[in-house]
């Protein structure tokens, strides 16, 4: 079994999908959380200057979704066939296209708030409608068993619903999917034990 060391801030953020995959699969890893104040010192030592990174037996992987795809393939959560894997990737990338629009680093608070409001009010409903349509009456987003696309929906929607409670109220199937993910014993246990952070 490889030795895994995950490095990220003390947030759910971009690393939470990786933590879900570890939790669900029961794989031991080092969850190394750094404080924001220490980041300027650490940043120059990180390949490409961004986190999360995952060290796998000394090899450093970067980009959260690349890391998650690697782990999903290693643990059977990427989809059962090449076609399912492509569908899973497409759903993850669709959700991430939206999440990536958020202006987390914007210094002007008025601009930041206005952009958040616009995205949550005008853009998010279209995404939710499309995801709801794609899910239909199925239990999981792709195939007959849970994949990391379901995990990514739960991770990202947790943040969206924190920012705008009630955002998904018109989509009970998506909320039921979220509940199914969080009811998985290993995920439920992780949610209970993880550090409590806002984002």
Coordinates of C-alpha atoms in Angstrom, one line a residue:
X1 CA 0.0 0.0 0.0
X2 CA 1.5 3.4 -1.0
X3 CA 2.1 6.1 1.6
X4 CA -0.2 9.0 1.0
X5 CA 0.3 12.5 2.3
X6 CA -2.4 15.2 1.5
X7 CA -1.5 18.8 2.0
X8 CA -4.1 21.6 2.0
X9 CA -5.5 24.4 4.1
X10 CA -7.7 23.6 7.2
X11 CA -10.7 23.8 5.0
X12 CA -13.0 21.4 3.0
X13 CA -12.5 23.4 -0.2
X14 CA -10.6 21.7 -3.0
X15 CA -9.3 18.8 -0.9
X16 CA -12.6 17.5 0.4
X17 CA -13.3 15.3 -2.7
X18 CA -9.9 13.7 -2.1
X19 CA -10.7 13.1 1.6
X20 CA -14.1 11.6 0.7
X21 CA -12.4 9.1 -1.6
X22 CA -9.9 8.1 1.1
X23 CA -12.7 7.9 3.7
X24 CA -15.0 5.8 1.6
X25 CA -12.2 3.4 0.6
X26 CA -10.8 3.1 4.1
X27 CA -7.3 4.1 2.9
X28 CA -5.0 5.5 5.5
X29 CA -3.4 8.8 4.7
X30 CA -1.8 11.8 6.3
X31 CA -4.2 14.8 6.3
X32 CA -1.6 17.6 6.6
X33 CA -3.4 20.9 7.1
X34 CA -1.6 24.2 6.9
X35 CA -2.6 27.5 8.3
X36 CA -3.1 30.4 5.9
X37 CA -0.5 32.5 7.8
X38 CA 2.1 29.8 6.9
X39 CA 1.3 29.6 3.2
X40 CA 3.6 32.4 2.0
X41 CA 6.6 30.4 3.4
X42 CA 5.4 27.1 2.0
X43 CA 4.2 28.2 -1.4
X44 CA 7.6 28.4 -3.1
X45 CA 8.4 24.8 -2.1
X46 CA 5.2 23.5 -3.8
X47 CA 5.2 22.4 -7.5
X48 CA 3.2 25.0 -9.5
X49 CA 2.6 26.9 -6.2
X50 CA -0.9 25.6 -5.6
X51 CA -2.5 23.1 -3.2
X52 CA -3.9 20.6 -2.6
X53 CA -1.1 18.2 -3.5
X54 CA -0.9 14.5 -2.8
X55 CA 2.4 12.8 -2.2
X56 CA 2.3 9.1 -3.2
X57 CA 5.5 7.4 -2.0
X58 CA 7.4 10.6 -2.6
X59 CA 5.8 11.5 -6.0
X60 CA 3.9 14.7 -5.8
X61 CA 0.6 15.0 -7.6
X62 CA -1.1 18.4 -8.1
X63 CA -4.5 19.5 -9.2
X64 CA -7.4 18.4 -7.0
X65 CA -9.4 16.7 -9.8
X66 CA -6.4 14.9 -11.2
X67 CA -5.7 13.6 -7.8
X68 CA -9.3 12.6 -7.3
X69 CA -9.4 10.8 -10.7
X70 CA -6.3 8.9 -9.8
X71 CA -7.8 7.7 -6.5
X72 CA -11.2 7.0 -8.0
X73 CA -9.5 4.7 -10.6
X74 CA -7.5 3.0 -7.8
X75 CA -10.5 2.4 -5.7
X76 CA -13.2 1.5 -8.3
X77 CA -15.1 4.7 -8.0
X78 CA -14.4 6.1 -11.5
X79 CA -17.2 4.2 -13.3
X80 CA -17.5 0.6 -14.3
X81 CA -16.7 1.0 -18.0
X82 CA -14.8 3.5 -20.1
X83 CA -18.1 5.1 -21.2
X84 CA -19.2 5.4 -17.6
X85 CA -15.8 6.9 -16.7
X86 CA -16.3 9.5 -19.4
X87 CA -19.8 10.3 -18.1
X88 CA -18.5 10.6 -14.6
X89 CA -15.7 12.9 -15.7
X90 CA -18.2 15.0 -17.7
X91 CA -20.4 15.5 -14.7
X92 CA -17.5 16.4 -12.4
X93 CA -16.1 18.8 -15.0
X94 CA -19.6 20.4 -15.4
X95 CA -19.9 21.0 -11.7
X96 CA -16.3 22.3 -11.5
X97 CA -16.9 24.7 -14.4
X98 CA -19.4 26.4 -12.2
X99 CA -17.5 26.2 -8.9
X100 CA -14.4 27.6 -10.6
X101 CA -16.3 30.8 -11.4
X102 CA -16.5 31.8 -7.7
X103 CA -14.2 34.8 -6.9
X104 CA -12.6 33.4 -3.7
X105 CA -9.5 35.6 -4.1
X106 CA -11.3 38.8 -5.0
X107 CA -10.0 41.6 -2.6
X108 CA -12.8 44.1 -3.3
X109 CA -15.6 42.9 -1.0
X110 CA -18.4 44.6 -2.9
X111 CA -17.3 43.1 -6.2
X112 CA -16.9 39.7 -4.5
X113 CA -20.4 39.8 -2.9
X114 CA -22.0 41.0 -6.1
X115 CA -20.3 38.2 -8.1
X116 CA -21.4 35.5 -5.6
X117 CA -24.9 36.8 -5.6
X118 CA -25.1 36.8 -9.4
X119 CA -23.7 33.3 -9.7
X120 CA -26.0 31.9 -7.1
X121 CA -29.1 33.7 -8.3
X122 CA -28.7 33.6 -12.1
X123 CA -26.3 30.8 -13.0
X124 CA -26.7 28.1 -10.3
X125 CA -30.4 27.4 -11.2
X126 CA -29.4 26.3 -14.7
X127 CA -26.8 24.0 -13.4
X128 CA -29.2 22.4 -10.9
X129 CA -31.9 22.0 -13.6
X130 CA -29.4 20.2 -15.9
X131 CA -28.1 18.0 -13.1
X132 CA -31.6 17.1 -12.1
X133 CA -32.5 16.2 -15.6
X134 CA -29.4 14.1 -16.0
X135 CA -30.0 12.2 -12.7
X136 CA -33.7 11.6 -13.6
X137 CA -35.1 8.7 -11.5
X138 CA -31.7 7.0 -11.1
X139 CA -30.2 6.3 -7.7
X140 CA -26.7 7.6 -8.7
X141 CA -25.6 10.1 -11.3
X142 CA -23.8 7.4 -13.4
X143 CA -24.4 3.7 -13.5
X144 CA -25.7 1.4 -10.9
X145 CA -23.3 2.2 -8.1
X146 CA -21.9 5.3 -6.4
X147 CA -19.0 7.1 -8.1
X148 CA -16.9 10.1 -7.3
X149 CA -19.3 12.2 -9.3
X150 CA -21.9 11.6 -6.6
X151 CA -19.3 12.6 -4.0
X152 CA -18.4 15.7 -5.9
X153 CA -22.0 16.8 -6.0
X154 CA -22.3 16.4 -2.3
X155 CA -19.0 18.2 -1.6
X156 CA -19.8 21.2 -3.8
X157 CA -23.5 21.4 -2.9
X158 CA -22.5 21.6 0.8
X159 CA -20.7 24.8 0.0
X160 CA -23.4 26.1 -2.3
X161 CA -26.1 25.5 0.3
X162 CA -24.0 27.2 3.0
X163 CA -23.7 30.3 0.7
X164 CA -27.4 30.2 -0.3
X165 CA -29.6 28.0 1.9
X166 CA -32.6 26.8 0.0
X167 CA -30.8 26.9 -3.4
X168 CA -31.8 23.4 -4.3
X169 CA -35.2 23.3 -2.7
X170 CA -36.9 22.9 -6.1
X171 CA -34.8 19.8 -6.8
X172 CA -35.7 17.1 -4.3
X173 CA -34.0 14.4 -6.3
X174 CA -30.7 16.2 -6.1
X175 CA -31.2 16.7 -2.3
X176 CA -32.1 13.0 -2.0
X177 CA -28.8 12.1 -3.8
X178 CA -26.9 14.3 -1.3
X179 CA -28.6 12.5 1.6
X180 CA -27.7 9.1 0.0
X181 CA -24.1 10.0 -0.2
X182 CA -24.0 11.4 3.4
X183 CA -25.7 8.2 4.6
X184 CA -23.0 5.9 3.3
X185 CA -21.4 4.7 6.6
X186 CA -17.8 5.6 5.8
X187 CA -18.9 9.1 4.5
X188 CA -21.2 9.6 7.5
X189 CA -18.3 8.7 9.8
X190 CA -16.0 11.1 8.1
X191 CA -18.5 14.0 8.2
X192 CA -18.8 13.4 12.0
X193 CA -15.1 13.4 12.7
X194 CA -13.7 16.0 10.2
X195 CA -12.6 19.3 11.6
X196 CA -15.5 21.8 11.6
X197 CA -14.8 24.5 9.0
X198 CA -17.1 27.0 7.3
X199 CA -15.9 26.2 3.8

